[in-house]
């Protein structure tokens, strides 16, 4: 998945002056997951809260 350079710059600007590589990698991971979720929503691959609750309720009842 590609991350826009401007988003990457924003992520780097929000970091403290001293930061571990692990922190940078974690923030990139979170950013990637958020963008993947937004893409899924835009492409209709999501459930409403009501549908999610119904599916989980059925699963838990079995």
mmCIF file of C-alpha atoms in Angstrom:
data_model
loop_
_atom_site.group_PDB
_atom_site.id
_atom_site.type_symbol
_atom_site.label_atom_id
_atom_site.label_comp_id
_atom_site.label_asym_id
_atom_site.label_seq_id
_atom_site.Cartn_x
_atom_site.Cartn_y
_atom_site.Cartn_z
ATOM 1 C CA UNK A 1 0.000 0.000 0.000
ATOM 2 C CA UNK A 2 1.274 3.438 -0.877
ATOM 3 C CA UNK A 3 1.359 6.319 1.572
ATOM 4 C CA UNK A 4 1.280 9.875 0.278
ATOM 5 C CA UNK A 5 4.471 11.809 0.887
ATOM 6 C CA UNK A 6 2.505 14.607 2.538
ATOM 7 C CA UNK A 7 1.022 12.173 5.056
ATOM 8 C CA UNK A 8 4.465 10.774 5.748
ATOM 9 C CA UNK A 9 5.819 14.293 6.272
ATOM 10 C CA UNK A 10 2.965 15.011 8.670
ATOM 11 C CA UNK A 11 3.691 11.827 10.579
ATOM 12 C CA UNK A 12 7.370 12.731 10.871
ATOM 13 C CA UNK A 13 6.580 16.302 11.937
ATOM 14 C CA UNK A 14 4.343 15.000 14.739
ATOM 15 C CA UNK A 15 7.129 12.866 16.216
ATOM 16 C CA UNK A 16 9.292 14.088 19.078
ATOM 17 C CA UNK A 17 12.902 15.094 18.354
ATOM 18 C CA UNK A 18 14.217 11.818 19.751
ATOM 19 C CA UNK A 19 12.306 8.765 18.604
ATOM 20 C CA UNK A 20 12.967 5.048 18.298
ATOM 21 C CA UNK A 21 12.798 3.333 14.932
ATOM 22 C CA UNK A 22 10.154 1.035 16.427
ATOM 23 C CA UNK A 23 7.924 4.035 17.158
ATOM 24 C CA UNK A 24 8.221 5.259 13.572
ATOM 25 C CA UNK A 25 7.488 1.791 12.212
ATOM 26 C CA UNK A 26 4.460 1.418 14.505
ATOM 27 C CA UNK A 27 3.034 4.762 13.409
ATOM 28 C CA UNK A 28 3.545 3.815 9.760
ATOM 29 C CA UNK A 29 1.779 0.520 10.448
ATOM 30 C CA UNK A 30 -1.174 2.302 12.059
ATOM 31 C CA UNK A 31 -1.353 4.819 9.205
ATOM 32 C CA UNK A 32 -1.351 1.974 6.682
ATOM 33 C CA UNK A 33 -4.162 0.166 8.518
ATOM 34 C CA UNK A 34 -6.248 3.332 8.703
ATOM 35 C CA UNK A 35 -5.819 3.969 4.986
ATOM 36 C CA UNK A 36 -6.708 0.342 4.194
ATOM 37 C CA UNK A 37 -9.873 0.698 6.288
ATOM 38 C CA UNK A 38 -10.817 3.937 4.553
ATOM 39 C CA UNK A 39 -10.317 2.268 1.180
ATOM 40 C CA UNK A 40 -12.516 -0.670 2.222
ATOM 41 C CA UNK A 41 -15.264 1.737 3.284
ATOM 42 C CA UNK A 42 -15.009 3.688 0.014
ATOM 43 C CA UNK A 43 -15.299 0.434 -1.954
ATOM 44 C CA UNK A 44 -18.306 -0.768 0.026
ATOM 45 C CA UNK A 45 -16.512 -3.480 1.995
ATOM 46 C CA UNK A 46 -17.878 -2.572 5.400
ATOM 47 C CA UNK A 47 -20.786 -3.321 7.708
ATOM 48 C CA UNK A 48 -23.050 -0.990 9.573
ATOM 49 C CA UNK A 49 -22.870 -1.156 13.357
ATOM 50 C CA UNK A 50 -26.290 -2.828 13.401
ATOM 51 C CA UNK A 51 -25.216 -5.541 10.924
ATOM 52 C CA UNK A 52 -21.994 -6.181 12.832
ATOM 53 C CA UNK A 53 -23.894 -6.576 16.117
ATOM 54 C CA UNK A 54 -26.368 -8.973 14.476
ATOM 55 C CA UNK A 55 -23.579 -11.120 13.012
ATOM 56 C CA UNK A 56 -21.703 -11.268 16.295
ATOM 57 C CA UNK A 57 -24.884 -12.052 18.237
ATOM 58 C CA UNK A 58 -25.625 -14.989 15.929
ATOM 59 C CA UNK A 59 -22.038 -16.207 16.197
ATOM 60 C CA UNK A 60 -22.030 -16.024 19.995
ATOM 61 C CA UNK A 61 -25.367 -17.851 20.259
ATOM 62 C CA UNK A 62 -23.980 -20.923 18.476
#
